[in-house]
Structures are given as C-alpha cells and as structure tokens.
Amino acid sequence: MRQFELESVEKVDQAVASQRDQRRDAFVAGGTTLLDLVKLDVMTPERMVDVTHLPLKRIEKLDDGRLKVGALVTNNELAHHELVKRDYAVLSEALLAGASTGLRNLATTAGNVMQRTRCPYYRDPAMPCNRREPGSGCAALDGINRNHAVLGTSNRCIATHPSDMCVGMVAVGATIVVEGPQGSREIPFEDYHLLPGDTPEKEHDLKDGELITHVILDAPRAGGQHYLKLRDRASYEFALASCAAIVELDGDSVASARLALGGVATKPWRAEAAEKALIGQPATRENFERAAEVALADAVAYSHNGYKITLGKQAIVRALRDATARTTATAA
Amino acid sequence: MAPTPYSRPGVGYCTPAAQAEIAERPSAAGGASAGNTRNVTLSVNGEQHRLALEPNAILLDVLREELGLFGTKKGCDHGQCGACTVHVNGRSVNACLMLACMQEGAEITTIEGLARSAGYEQGQHPIQEAFLEHDAYQCGYCTAGQMMTAAAVLNDRAVAADAASVNDAMSGNICRCGAYKNIREAIETARQRMQGES
Ligand SMILES: Cc1cc2nc3c(=O)[nH]c(=O)nc-3n(C[C@H](O)[C@H](O)[C@H](O)COP(=O)(O)OP(=O)(O)OC[C@H]3O[C@@H](n4cnc5c(N)ncnc54)[C@H](O)[C@@H]3O)c2cc1C
Ligand code: FES
Ligand code: FES
C-alpha cells in the first residue's frame, strides 16, 4: 500500500485548516471507503487527517422538530437510535440493509454520504474511467454494465451511487452542514451529490477545505414508511434497485408521498414527479404502477442493465404497498 | 535508496499485469520515506504493546505480523469477507480497513483474547465451545471472524434473538465452505448457555 502521512485533529477548525486539496489531503473517519480505495490505488492521498476525535458524535433533537446528526455518528448508532427508529423508520431500515455489522460499526454518517461508486472500472486503475481519471473514457458504456445506472447517466459516466443511507435521507428530507475556511454553510441533501454530466469527477458539492459537520433530518413526516432493497443475494450486497417510500393517507387516498430510489441512478434519486402523480389518488396497486412508470419514464438502458427499469418499477410498487400498509389512516 | 510506494505488492483486485503496471508508476507520495515510523502504544488482549509503525500500517497486518496473533485471518483485505473481525472497545469491526495508528487508547480484542475479555479466565468462551460441539466449520479459515462477530452480536441488545435478525447481523462473515447451518446452531447453543449463566 502507498505511503501517506497521518495527522490527528481535535477541533473542527483544525480539521478545516489542515485540508487544502481534497485529492491530496483526505479526512479519514471509519476508513471503510478510503482505505479500501487507497489499497486499490484509486484514491491517492499524500496525507490523511484523522477526524475521529472531533466532537461530532451526538444526535440531537432541535426545537423546530428536526434531528441533528453529528458527522461521526456511526451507521449502526444512527440505525438503532430510538428517535430514528420511531420517526425515521425508512432511514433506519436503509442503514441496516447496508454493508455488515462490522462495517456499520466503523462507517460514519459523513463517510457514507461521501462513499464512492462500486463501478468495477472505477475500482481498477488499469481501466479507463472518467470519474477516476478525467478524459480517460468510460469502460462501462460498452462494457459489463449490468450493475450500472439507468437514471441520471451521461455519455461520460453511468456509475451507480451505492448508498442506502443516502436514499433514506432523500426520502425523509435533510440538510448537509459543512464548515469551511469561510465559515459554515448548509446544502439541501438532494443538491449535494452531482449528476455526472460532462464532469463525472466532480461528485459532490464540497469545496476544498470543507468538512461535513452534521446532517440535519427534516422534522418527521406523517405516514407509513418502508425501505425495500433488491439485490443479487439477500444480504451483504449492494442494491440493484431500492426504494424508500413514505406514504400519508387521507381516507383511502394519498395525501402526501416521498419516493427515493437507489441502485438505479447516478446519485441518490428523488422521484418527485412520481410523488406528485400519487397525490389525491386512491392508494391502489394500479396507481402505484402508474407512479412507477412516471418515475422511470426517462430511464435509459445500456447493453446489460435494461432489467433495472423493470426491477426499479417493481421496487417502487412493493415499497409503496408496504409503506401504505404501515399507515394509520387519518380519519377523513 | 528510492522509497518503495508499496510495502506489499499484492493489491488483491488487479490482474498480475495490472499490478505490475501500477507498481511501475511513481508514487504520488513522492518524498514520503519508508522510514516514516512513529511510536504507538496498542492495547491488545489486555496487554500494552509499544510499537514503531508506519502511518499506513493496517491493524490486521500489525496484529498478525508485528504481534504474531495469527488467529485473525486475512481473506479479502477489502471489508468483503469478515475473516479479519476483531473487537475494538467491545464492537466487532473489520481490522483490514483500519489504520493501526488510529487505535491508540482503544481496547482491541482478538480471538486469542476473547475468552479472557468476557471474563472466562480459564478455558474458552461459550461461543468457542459451541463451535467445537456443532462442528461449525470445515476449513476453519473464516472461524475466528465468525466467532468474534457472533460474540459481539450475542451481547448486542439492538440485535433481536430471532433467526432472521441473527442471520442478518452475521451476514458480513462469509464462509466459503458453507458451514452456515452449524454456525447458526452454535450461536443458538452459546446464547442459551450465556443466558443460563446470568
Ligand atoms: C464490503 C463493503 C460493503 C458495503 N456495502 C454497503 C451497502 O450495502 N450499502 C451502503 O450504503 N454502503 C455500503 N458500503 C459502504 C460503506 O457504507 C461506506 O464505506 C461507509 O459509509 C463510509 O464511511 P467511513 O466513515 O468509513 O468513511 P471513510 O472511508 O473514512 O471516508 C470516506 C470518504 O469521506 C470523506 N470524509 C469522511 N468524513 C468526512 C467529513 N466529516 N467531511 C468531509 N469528508 C469526509 C473521506 O475523506 C473519504 O473521501 C460498503 C462498504 C464495503 C467495504
Ligand atoms: S479480510 Fe477484512 S473483511 Fe475480508
Ligand atoms: S469453514 Fe471454510 S470458510 Fe468457513
């Protein structure tokens, strides 16, 4: 494994001051993405900054009803937190559907937001990849692209965003708080990850020197919640298609809905048009199928991943069905 | 002597040709010298070890190669198999994705120290006895990792005792021999014994 320097910081401002160039200086939290990719020579930092001693380990209910999650809260701690299980079940389920017990004990909230694609061409420095090495080409376009995205792709990159947690966060709604040389800044969760477009190497809206300090979850939404993850084997595997759904009923009709997709898109994907299509409609299988059609209407299939369009729709229908079943209908 | 960019040649994932190609490239770390060690004290199985470690030393490699604790195994080296599972402050974690220098002040337990860490001064931890009784292995390569995860899962109140929850919590430990059925039975036996004790 390549050599690098390692430094430890105790305060947020020290962390911010210690990082000038994201490619050269890497924050290390759980290390489960970073060390994996450094071993593969995909990430090549010269310095690592150990942020695990920063005071960002709390989960705190705010006066306005939102939940403030420290960047260093582990994926297991977040999934099993009393308020998360009660008010954000879809997020708890998404977290527990990801990785393994040991990895979730290490993996942090900020690290999960920042995790990299599992595209095998990205992970292999001997292959062309615009995301890893801008301008080198995309081997997946004409390669083995069975696991690749059908939504949000470009002719430069079709890599899937792998996170389950982020899909749960898009569904519940959240804000990312970063601290940088110019002070603190808030970014709506949905705007944080970027579409590949012409610059797939620009994966997120984090500037040099900026550190994620918190993710703030929106105040709890009414309704039933469910996360469904479909994969090659039933556990310890990334999603081929996943869906986070929150459904609120008014009598038999949908009063409000949130839908987010994983495994099929280049970023954690909000299916907003499909949400709108559901509102005011009876919560029936036919209407769920119609919403699923809307959600995947712009999908583009490549040589090996056409099945994901069907699978994605089925994930939506099933997640909506199960979220609805958990709704205690508000009396009309 | 020019610094070598890698302390070990294998990166596991690449073809030999690709590995050779990568090894040829100049290291981005450039001047970082291979003699860039620091003094670190690690607490492993209740003993303090003062070590001179490179910043990039991986906990799994330090346990095996510096401390001679060969019970913890290296399967994939990338978080994908669970063979390297140890406890850090009582939680199961993958030692192949941890920097050793970041573990100062933490209490690390490997399979060699599992029984003692749980208060079984003599003999074995109930999970070890149960694995023996149930023949919960074939080649044995995954076994230490299985037992370390199982021991932590049995103590974790967040994991329910039903089969589905246990299977899910154990799913990060792959057994290429497919001894899963006996592994599950062993965990159940250990659970009953540990409940009987308390
Ligand atoms: C075998 C395996 C299976 C997995 N399966 C799944 C799965 O099914 N679903 C899923 O969602 N995930 C899965 N993961 C991914 C896992 O969830 C991530 O690796 C983990 O969440 C990353 O968190 P970390 O704290 O370890 O990050 P690190 O590896 O420490 O850091 C990751 C990145 O985030 C940056 N970073 C860390 N902290 C901050 C901060 N505070 N501010 C700014 N940048 C920061 C680092 O510089 C680095 O670039 C899997 C991983 C492995 C290895
Ligand atoms: S060696 Fe660590 S998970 Fe496989
Ligand atoms: S016993 Fe052989 S890998 Fe599990």
Coordinates of C-alpha atoms and ligand atoms in Angstrom, one line a residue:
Chain A
M1 CA 0.0 0.0 0.0
R2 CA 1.2 3.5 -0.8
Q3 CA 2.7 5.7 1.9
F4 CA 1.0 8.7 3.3
E5 CA 1.3 10.9 6.3
L6 CA -1.2 10.8 9.2
E7 CA -2.2 13.6 11.4
S8 CA -4.9 13.8 14.1
V9 CA -7.1 16.8 14.9
E10 CA -9.2 17.6 18.0
K11 CA -11.2 20.6 16.8
V12 CA -13.3 21.4 13.7
D13 CA -11.3 24.5 12.8
Q14 CA -8.1 22.5 12.9
A15 CA -9.6 19.9 10.5
V16 CA -10.7 22.7 8.2
A17 CA -7.2 24.3 8.3
S18 CA -5.5 21.0 7.7
Q19 CA -7.1 20.3 4.3
R20 CA -6.2 22.4 1.3
D21 CA -6.8 20.0 -1.6
Q22 CA -9.3 17.1 -1.4
R23 CA -7.3 14.8 -3.6
R24 CA -4.1 15.3 -1.7
D25 CA -5.4 15.6 1.9
A26 CA -8.1 13.2 2.9
F27 CA -10.2 13.2 6.1
V28 CA -10.3 9.7 7.5
A29 CA -13.3 8.7 9.6
G30 CA -14.3 5.0 9.6
G31 CA -11.9 4.3 6.7
T32 CA -14.1 1.8 5.1
T33 CA -14.3 3.6 1.8
L34 CA -11.0 5.4 1.9
L35 CA -8.6 2.6 2.9
D36 CA -10.4 0.2 0.5
L37 CA -9.7 2.6 -2.4
V38 CA -6.2 3.6 -1.3
K39 CA -5.3 -0.1 -1.3
L40 CA -6.6 -0.3 -4.8
D41 CA -4.6 2.9 -5.7
V42 CA -7.9 4.5 -6.8
M43 CA -7.6 7.2 -4.1
T44 CA -4.1 8.6 -3.8
P45 CA -3.9 11.0 -0.8
E46 CA -0.5 12.1 0.4
R47 CA -1.9 13.0 3.8
M48 CA -4.7 11.7 5.9
V49 CA -6.3 13.7 8.6
D50 CA -7.9 11.6 11.4
V51 CA -11.2 13.3 12.3
T52 CA -12.4 10.6 14.7
H53 CA -11.6 12.7 17.8
L54 CA -13.8 15.7 16.7
P55 CA -16.8 16.4 18.9
L56 CA -19.3 15.4 16.2
K57 CA -20.8 12.2 17.7
R58 CA -24.1 13.4 19.0
I59 CA -27.7 13.0 17.8
E60 CA -29.8 16.0 19.0
K61 CA -33.5 16.9 18.6
L62 CA -33.8 20.6 17.6
D63 CA -36.5 22.9 18.9
D64 CA -38.0 23.0 15.4
G65 CA -38.5 19.3 15.4
R66 CA -35.6 18.4 13.2
L67 CA -32.9 15.9 14.2
K68 CA -29.3 17.0 14.1
V69 CA -26.9 14.1 13.4
G70 CA -23.1 14.5 14.0
A71 CA -20.8 13.6 11.1
L72 CA -19.1 10.9 13.2
V73 CA -22.3 9.1 14.4
T74 CA -21.8 5.5 13.1
N75 CA -24.2 3.9 10.7
N76 CA -25.2 1.4 13.5
E77 CA -25.7 4.0 16.1
L78 CA -27.9 6.0 13.8
A79 CA -29.9 3.0 12.7
H80 CA -30.6 1.9 16.3
H81 CA -31.2 5.3 17.8
E82 CA -34.6 5.4 19.5
L83 CA -35.8 8.6 17.6
V84 CA -34.6 7.3 14.3
K85 CA -36.4 4.0 14.7
R86 CA -39.6 5.8 15.7
D87 CA -39.7 8.8 13.4
Y88 CA -37.4 7.9 10.5
A89 CA -38.0 4.1 10.2
V90 CA -37.2 4.2 6.4
L91 CA -33.8 5.6 7.2
S92 CA -33.1 3.0 10.0
E93 CA -34.1 0.2 7.6
A94 CA -32.0 1.6 4.8
L95 CA -28.9 1.8 7.1
L96 CA -29.4 -1.8 8.3
A97 CA -29.8 -3.0 4.8
G98 CA -26.3 -1.7 4.0
A99 CA -22.9 -3.4 4.5
S100 CA -22.4 -5.6 7.6
T101 CA -22.4 -5.3 11.3
G102 CA -18.6 -4.8 11.5
L103 CA -18.6 -2.2 8.7
R104 CA -21.5 -0.3 10.1
N105 CA -19.7 -0.1 13.5
L106 CA -16.9 1.8 11.6
A107 CA -18.8 3.6 8.9
T108 CA -19.8 7.2 9.8
T109 CA -22.7 9.4 8.6
A110 CA -20.4 11.8 6.7
G111 CA -18.3 8.9 5.3
N112 CA -21.4 7.3 4.0
V113 CA -22.5 10.5 2.3
M114 CA -19.0 10.6 0.7
Q115 CA -18.7 7.0 -0.3
R116 CA -17.6 6.3 -3.9
T117 CA -19.3 4.2 -6.6
R118 CA -18.7 0.5 -6.7
C119 CA -18.3 0.5 -10.5
P120 CA -15.6 -2.1 -11.2
Y121 CA -13.9 0.1 -13.8
Y122 CA -13.7 2.9 -11.3
R123 CA -12.1 0.5 -8.8
D124 CA -9.5 -0.7 -11.3
P125 CA -6.7 1.8 -12.1
A126 CA -5.8 -0.3 -15.2
M127 CA -9.1 0.6 -16.9
P128 CA -10.3 3.9 -18.4
C129 CA -12.7 5.8 -16.1
N130 CA -13.7 9.5 -16.5
R131 CA -14.7 9.7 -12.8
R132 CA -11.3 8.5 -11.6
E133 CA -9.2 10.0 -14.4
P134 CA -10.9 12.7 -16.3
G135 CA -10.7 12.3 -20.1
S136 CA -9.6 8.7 -20.0
G137 CA -13.0 7.4 -21.2
C138 CA -15.8 5.2 -19.7
A139 CA -15.2 1.5 -20.0
A140 CA -18.7 0.8 -18.7
L141 CA -20.6 2.3 -21.6
D142 CA -19.7 -0.7 -23.8
G143 CA -18.5 -3.0 -21.1
I144 CA -20.1 -5.1 -18.3
N145 CA -22.7 -2.6 -17.2
R146 CA -25.2 -4.9 -15.5
N147 CA -24.9 -3.0 -12.2
H148 CA -24.9 0.4 -13.8
A149 CA -27.4 3.2 -13.7
V150 CA -30.4 3.9 -15.9
L151 CA -31.3 7.3 -14.5
G152 CA -29.1 10.4 -14.5
T153 CA -26.4 9.0 -16.7
S154 CA -24.3 10.8 -19.3
N155 CA -22.1 9.7 -22.1
R156 CA -19.2 10.2 -19.8
C157 CA -20.3 8.1 -16.9
I158 CA -23.1 5.7 -15.9
A159 CA -21.8 4.6 -12.5
T160 CA -24.4 3.9 -9.8
H161 CA -24.4 5.7 -6.5
P162 CA -24.1 2.8 -4.0
S163 CA -25.5 4.3 -0.7
D164 CA -28.6 3.0 1.0
M165 CA -28.4 5.6 3.8
C166 CA -28.5 8.5 1.3
V167 CA -31.6 7.1 -0.3
G168 CA -33.3 7.0 3.1
M169 CA -32.2 10.6 3.7
V170 CA -33.5 11.9 0.4
A171 CA -36.9 10.4 1.4
V172 CA -37.1 11.9 4.8
G173 CA -35.5 15.2 3.6
A174 CA -32.3 16.5 5.0
T175 CA -29.7 19.3 5.0
I176 CA -25.9 18.9 5.0
V177 CA -24.0 21.3 7.2
V178 CA -20.3 21.9 6.2
E179 CA -17.7 24.0 7.9
G180 CA -15.1 25.6 5.7
P181 CA -12.5 28.4 5.6
Q182 CA -15.3 30.9 5.1
G183 CA -17.4 29.5 7.9
S184 CA -20.4 27.3 7.9
R185 CA -22.8 26.6 5.0
E186 CA -25.9 24.5 4.5
I187 CA -26.7 22.4 1.4
P188 CA -30.0 20.7 0.7
F189 CA -29.3 17.0 0.7
E190 CA -30.7 16.5 -2.7
D191 CA -28.4 19.1 -4.2
Y192 CA -25.3 17.7 -2.6
H193 CA -24.5 14.8 -4.9
L194 CA -23.9 15.9 -8.5
L195 CA -25.0 14.3 -11.8
P196 CA -22.0 13.1 -13.8
G197 CA -22.8 15.3 -16.9
D198 CA -19.5 16.3 -18.6
T199 CA -17.6 16.3 -15.3
P200 CA -18.1 12.9 -13.5
E201 CA -15.0 13.6 -11.4
K202 CA -17.0 16.3 -9.6
E203 CA -19.1 14.0 -7.4
H204 CA -20.4 16.4 -4.8
D205 CA -20.7 20.0 -3.7
L206 CA -17.9 20.0 -1.2
K207 CA -15.1 22.6 -1.7
D208 CA -11.5 22.2 -0.8
G209 CA -11.1 22.7 3.0
E210 CA -14.7 21.9 3.8
L211 CA -15.7 19.4 6.4
I212 CA -19.1 17.9 6.8
T213 CA -20.1 18.5 10.4
H214 CA -23.7 17.4 10.5
V215 CA -26.7 16.1 8.6
I216 CA -30.0 17.6 9.8
L217 CA -33.0 15.5 9.1
D218 CA -36.3 17.3 8.4
A219 CA -39.0 17.2 11.1
P220 CA -40.7 13.8 10.9
R221 CA -43.2 13.3 8.2
A222 CA -46.6 11.8 8.8
G223 CA -47.4 8.4 7.2
G224 CA -46.1 4.9 6.8
Q225 CA -42.5 4.3 5.8
H226 CA -40.6 1.4 4.2
Y227 CA -37.2 0.8 2.5
L228 CA -37.0 -2.1 0.1
K229 CA -33.7 -3.3 -1.3
L230 CA -33.4 -5.8 -4.1
R231 CA -30.0 -7.4 -4.8
D232 CA -28.3 -10.5 -6.1
R233 CA -28.2 -12.1 -2.7
A234 CA -30.5 -11.3 0.2
S235 CA -27.8 -9.7 2.4
Y236 CA -24.4 -8.0 2.4
E237 CA -24.7 -6.8 -1.2
F238 CA -25.2 -3.5 -2.9
A239 CA -28.7 -2.7 -4.3
L240 CA -29.6 -3.5 -7.9
A241 CA -32.7 -1.4 -7.2
S242 CA -34.0 0.0 -4.0
C243 CA -36.9 2.3 -3.0
A244 CA -37.5 4.4 0.1
A245 CA -41.2 5.3 0.4
I246 CA -43.2 7.4 2.8
V247 CA -47.0 7.5 2.3
E248 CA -49.6 9.5 4.2
L249 CA -53.2 8.6 3.6
D250 CA -56.3 10.7 3.8
G251 CA -59.1 8.1 3.9
D252 CA -58.2 5.8 1.0
S253 CA -56.3 8.4 -0.9
V254 CA -52.7 9.5 -0.8
A255 CA -52.4 12.8 1.0
S256 CA -48.6 13.1 0.6
A257 CA -45.8 10.9 -0.6
R258 CA -42.0 10.8 -0.7
L259 CA -40.2 8.4 -3.0
A260 CA -36.4 8.0 -3.4
L261 CA -34.5 5.4 -5.5
G262 CA -31.2 3.6 -5.1
G263 CA -29.2 1.2 -7.3
V264 CA -30.7 2.6 -10.5
A265 CA -29.3 6.1 -10.6
T266 CA -26.1 8.0 -10.6
K267 CA -27.0 9.9 -7.4
P268 CA -29.4 9.2 -4.5
W269 CA -32.6 9.8 -6.6
R270 CA -35.8 11.6 -5.6
A271 CA -38.7 10.6 -7.8
E272 CA -40.6 13.9 -7.4
A273 CA -42.8 13.6 -10.5
A274 CA -44.0 10.2 -9.2
E275 CA -44.8 11.6 -5.8
K276 CA -46.9 14.3 -7.5
A277 CA -48.7 11.7 -9.6
L278 CA -49.8 9.9 -6.4
I279 CA -51.3 12.8 -4.5
G280 CA -55.0 12.8 -4.3
Q281 CA -55.2 9.3 -5.9
P282 CA -56.6 6.2 -4.2
A283 CA -53.8 4.1 -2.8
T284 CA -54.3 1.2 -5.2
R285 CA -51.9 -1.1 -7.0
E286 CA -52.9 0.5 -10.3
N287 CA -52.0 3.9 -9.1
F288 CA -48.7 2.7 -7.6
E289 CA -47.8 1.1 -11.0
R290 CA -48.7 4.4 -12.7
A291 CA -46.4 6.3 -10.4
A292 CA -43.6 3.7 -11.0
E293 CA -44.0 4.3 -14.8
V294 CA -43.6 8.1 -14.2
A295 CA -40.5 7.5 -12.0
L296 CA -38.7 5.5 -14.7
A297 CA -40.1 7.4 -17.7
D298 CA -36.7 9.0 -18.6
A299 CA -34.7 5.8 -17.9
V300 CA -32.0 4.9 -20.5
A301 CA -30.9 1.2 -20.7
Y302 CA -27.4 0.1 -21.7
S303 CA -26.4 -3.3 -23.0
H304 CA -26.7 -5.3 -19.8
N305 CA -28.9 -3.3 -17.5
G306 CA -32.3 -3.0 -19.1
Y307 CA -33.7 -5.3 -16.5
K308 CA -33.2 -2.5 -13.9
I309 CA -36.0 -0.5 -15.4
T310 CA -38.5 -3.3 -14.7
L311 CA -36.9 -4.0 -11.3
G312 CA -36.9 -0.4 -10.3
K313 CA -40.6 -0.1 -11.0
Q314 CA -41.3 -3.3 -9.0
A315 CA -39.3 -1.9 -6.1
I316 CA -41.5 1.2 -6.2
V317 CA -44.8 -0.7 -6.3
R318 CA -43.8 -3.0 -3.4
A319 CA -42.3 -0.2 -1.3
L320 CA -45.5 1.9 -1.7
R321 CA -47.6 -1.1 -0.9
D322 CA -45.7 -1.9 2.3
A323 CA -45.4 1.8 3.4
T324 CA -49.2 2.2 2.9
A325 CA -49.8 -1.0 5.0
R326 CA -48.0 0.7 7.9
T327 CA -50.1 3.9 7.7
T328 CA -52.6 4.5 10.3
A329 CA -55.1 6.3 8.1
T330 CA -56.0 9.7 9.3
A331 CA -59.8 9.8 9.6
A332 CA -61.3 11.8 6.7
Chain B
M1 CA 17.5 4.1 -1.8
A2 CA 14.4 5.2 -3.5
P3 CA 11.3 4.8 -1.3
T4 CA 9.0 1.9 -2.4
P5 CA 5.5 3.0 -2.9
Y6 CA 4.1 -0.3 -1.6
S7 CA 5.2 -2.2 1.5
R8 CA 3.4 -5.2 0.0
P9 CA 3.0 -5.9 -3.7
G10 CA -0.5 -7.5 -3.8
V11 CA -3.5 -5.3 -4.2
G12 CA -5.7 -8.3 -4.5
Y13 CA -8.2 -6.9 -7.0
C14 CA -6.0 -6.4 -10.1
T15 CA -4.6 -8.9 -12.6
P16 CA -0.9 -9.5 -12.3
A17 CA -0.3 -7.4 -15.4
A18 CA -2.2 -4.5 -13.9
Q19 CA -0.4 -4.8 -10.6
A20 CA 3.0 -4.7 -12.4
E21 CA 1.8 -1.6 -14.3
I22 CA 0.7 0.1 -11.1
A23 CA 3.9 -0.7 -9.3
E24 CA 5.9 0.9 -12.1
R25 CA 4.2 4.3 -11.6
P26 CA 5.9 6.9 -9.4
S27 CA 4.3 7.2 -6.0
A28 CA 2.2 10.3 -5.5
A29 CA 3.6 10.3 -2.0
G30 CA 6.9 11.1 -3.6
G31 CA 9.2 12.0 -0.8
A32 CA 7.4 10.2 1.9
S33 CA 10.1 7.9 3.2
A34 CA 9.5 4.3 4.1
G35 CA 11.3 5.0 7.4
N36 CA 8.5 7.4 8.5
T37 CA 7.6 5.4 11.6
R38 CA 6.0 6.7 14.8
N39 CA 5.8 5.2 18.3
V40 CA 2.3 3.9 19.1
T41 CA 1.0 2.0 22.1
L42 CA -1.7 -0.5 21.3
S43 CA -3.7 -2.3 23.9
V44 CA -4.4 -5.8 22.7
N45 CA -6.0 -8.5 24.7
G46 CA -5.2 -6.6 27.9
E47 CA -1.5 -6.1 27.1
Q48 CA 0.2 -2.9 26.2
H49 CA 2.4 -3.1 23.1
R50 CA 4.8 -0.3 22.2
L51 CA 5.4 -0.4 18.5
A52 CA 7.1 1.7 15.8
L53 CA 4.6 1.8 13.0
E54 CA 4.3 3.4 9.5
P55 CA 1.3 5.7 9.2
N56 CA -0.2 3.4 6.6
A57 CA 0.1 0.2 8.8
I58 CA -3.2 -1.7 8.8
L59 CA -4.4 -3.0 12.1
L60 CA -4.9 -6.5 10.7
D61 CA -1.3 -6.7 9.4
V62 CA 0.1 -5.3 12.7
L63 CA -1.8 -7.9 14.7
R64 CA -0.5 -10.8 12.6
E65 CA 2.9 -9.6 11.5
E66 CA 4.1 -7.5 14.4
L67 CA 2.3 -9.2 17.3
G68 CA 2.2 -12.7 16.0
L69 CA -1.5 -13.1 16.6
F70 CA -2.3 -15.3 13.7
G71 CA -5.8 -16.2 14.8
T72 CA -7.2 -13.2 13.0
K73 CA -7.3 -14.0 9.2
K74 CA -6.9 -12.1 6.0
G75 CA -9.4 -13.1 3.5
C76 CA -10.2 -10.3 1.0
D77 CA -8.4 -7.3 2.6
H78 CA -11.3 -5.1 1.5
G79 CA -14.1 -5.5 4.0
Q80 CA -15.9 -8.1 2.0
C81 CA -15.5 -11.3 4.0
G82 CA -15.3 -10.7 7.7
A83 CA -12.3 -13.1 8.3
C84 CA -10.4 -10.2 9.9
T85 CA -13.1 -9.4 12.5
V86 CA -11.8 -8.2 15.9
H87 CA -13.4 -6.2 18.7
V88 CA -12.5 -2.6 19.3
N89 CA -14.0 -1.4 22.6
G90 CA -16.3 -4.3 22.5
R91 CA -17.7 -3.8 19.0
S92 CA -17.0 -6.1 16.1
V93 CA -15.0 -4.4 13.3
N94 CA -13.1 -5.3 10.1
A95 CA -9.4 -4.9 11.0
C96 CA -8.4 -4.9 7.3
L97 CA -9.9 -1.4 6.9
M98 CA -8.4 0.2 10.0
L99 CA -5.2 2.2 10.5
A100 CA -3.3 0.8 13.4
C101 CA -2.0 4.3 14.4
M102 CA -5.6 5.4 14.9
Q103 CA -6.3 2.8 17.6
E104 CA -4.2 4.3 20.4
G105 CA -6.3 4.3 23.6
A106 CA -8.7 1.7 22.3
E107 CA -9.1 -1.8 23.7
I108 CA -8.5 -4.3 21.0
T109 CA -9.5 -8.0 21.4
T110 CA -8.6 -10.8 19.0
I111 CA -9.8 -14.4 19.1
E112 CA -6.7 -15.2 21.3
G113 CA -8.1 -12.9 24.0
L114 CA -11.9 -13.4 23.5
A115 CA -12.4 -15.7 26.4
R116 CA -10.5 -13.5 28.9
S117 CA -12.1 -10.3 27.7
A118 CA -15.5 -11.8 28.5
G119 CA -14.4 -13.0 32.0
Y120 CA -13.7 -16.6 31.2
E121 CA -10.3 -16.7 32.7
Q122 CA -9.9 -20.4 32.2
G123 CA -10.8 -22.3 29.1
Q124 CA -12.9 -21.0 26.3
H125 CA -15.7 -18.6 25.6
P126 CA -19.1 -20.3 25.2
I127 CA -19.1 -19.4 21.5
Q128 CA -15.8 -21.3 21.1
E129 CA -17.1 -24.4 22.9
A130 CA -20.3 -24.3 20.9
F131 CA -18.4 -24.0 17.5
L132 CA -16.5 -27.1 18.5
E133 CA -19.5 -29.1 19.6
H134 CA -21.5 -28.2 16.5
D135 CA -18.6 -28.7 14.1
A136 CA -19.3 -25.2 12.8
Y137 CA -16.5 -25.1 10.3
Q138 CA -14.8 -27.1 7.6
C139 CA -11.5 -25.5 6.6
G140 CA -11.6 -23.1 9.6
Y141 CA -10.4 -20.0 7.7
C142 CA -13.5 -17.9 8.5
T143 CA -14.0 -19.3 12.0
A144 CA -12.2 -16.7 14.2
G145 CA -14.1 -13.9 12.4
Q146 CA -17.4 -15.8 12.7
M147 CA -16.9 -16.2 16.4
M148 CA -15.8 -12.6 17.0
T149 CA -18.9 -11.3 15.2
A150 CA -21.1 -13.9 17.0
A151 CA -19.7 -13.0 20.4
A152 CA -20.4 -9.3 19.8
V153 CA -23.9 -10.0 18.4
L154 CA -24.9 -12.1 21.4
N155 CA -24.0 -9.1 23.6
D156 CA -25.8 -6.6 21.5
R157 CA -29.2 -5.7 22.7
A158 CA -30.0 -4.0 19.4
V159 CA -29.9 -7.4 17.7
A160 CA -33.1 -9.5 18.3
A161 CA -32.7 -13.2 19.1
D162 CA -34.8 -14.4 16.2
A163 CA -33.2 -16.4 13.3
A164 CA -33.7 -13.7 10.7
S165 CA -32.1 -11.0 12.9
V166 CA -29.1 -13.2 13.8
N167 CA -28.6 -14.2 10.1
D168 CA -28.7 -10.5 9.1
A169 CA -26.2 -9.5 11.8
M170 CA -23.9 -12.3 10.8
S171 CA -24.1 -11.7 7.1
G172 CA -20.7 -9.9 6.9
N173 CA -18.9 -13.1 7.7
I174 CA -18.7 -15.2 4.6
C175 CA -18.0 -19.0 4.8
R176 CA -16.7 -20.4 1.6
C177 CA -17.2 -23.9 3.0
G178 CA -20.9 -23.2 3.6
A179 CA -20.9 -24.2 7.3
Y180 CA -23.7 -21.7 7.9
K181 CA -26.2 -24.2 9.3
N182 CA -23.9 -25.4 12.0
I183 CA -22.7 -21.8 12.7
R184 CA -26.3 -20.8 13.4
E185 CA -26.8 -23.7 15.7
A186 CA -23.6 -23.0 17.6
I187 CA -24.7 -19.4 18.1
E188 CA -28.0 -20.6 19.5
T189 CA -26.3 -23.0 21.9
A190 CA -24.0 -20.3 23.1
R191 CA -26.9 -17.9 23.6
Q192 CA -28.7 -20.4 25.8
R193 CA -25.6 -21.2 27.9
M194 CA -24.8 -17.5 28.3
Q195 CA -28.4 -16.8 29.4
G196 CA -28.2 -19.7 31.8
E197 CA -25.2 -18.2 33.4
S198 CA -26.5 -14.8 34.0
Ligands
LIG1 C1 -17.7 -4.6 1.6 C2 -18.5 -3.4 1.7 C3 -19.8 -3.4 1.5 C4 -20.6 -2.2 1.7 N1 -22.0 -2.3 1.5 C5 -22.7 -1.2 1.5 C6 -24.1 -1.2 1.3 O1 -24.7 -2.3 1.1 N2 -24.8 0.0 1.4 C7 -24.2 1.2 1.6 O2 -24.8 2.2 1.7 N3 -22.8 1.2 1.8 C8 -22.1 0.1 1.8 N4 -20.8 0.1 2.0 C9 -20.1 1.5 2.1 C10 -20.0 2.0 3.5 O3 -21.3 2.3 3.9 C11 -19.1 3.2 3.4 O4 -17.8 2.7 3.1 C12 -19.0 4.0 4.7 O5 -20.3 4.5 5.0 C13 -18.0 5.1 4.6 O6 -17.9 5.7 5.9 P1 -16.5 5.8 6.6 O7 -16.7 6.6 7.8 O8 -15.8 4.5 6.7 O9 -15.7 6.8 5.5 P2 -14.2 6.9 5.2 O10 -13.7 5.8 4.5 O11 -13.4 7.3 6.5 O12 -14.3 8.2 4.3 C14 -15.0 8.1 3.0 C15 -14.8 9.5 2.3 O13 -15.4 10.5 3.0 C16 -14.5 11.5 3.4 N5 -14.9 12.0 4.7 C17 -15.0 11.3 5.9 N6 -15.5 12.1 6.8 C18 -15.7 13.3 6.3 C19 -16.3 14.6 6.8 N7 -16.6 14.7 8.1 N8 -16.4 15.6 6.0 C20 -16.0 15.5 4.6 N9 -15.5 14.4 4.1 C21 -15.4 13.3 4.9 C22 -13.2 10.9 3.3 O14 -12.2 11.8 3.1 C23 -13.4 9.9 2.2 O15 -13.2 10.6 0.9 C24 -20.0 -1.0 1.9 C25 -18.6 -1.0 2.1 C26 -17.8 -2.1 2.0 C27 -16.3 -2.0 2.1
FES2 S1 -10.0 -9.5 5.3 FE1 -11.2 -8.0 6.3 S2 -13.1 -8.3 5.5 FE2 -12.0 -9.8 4.4
FES3 S1 -15.0 -23.0 7.4 FE1 -14.0 -22.8 5.5 S2 -14.5 -20.7 5.0 FE2 -15.8 -21.1 6.7

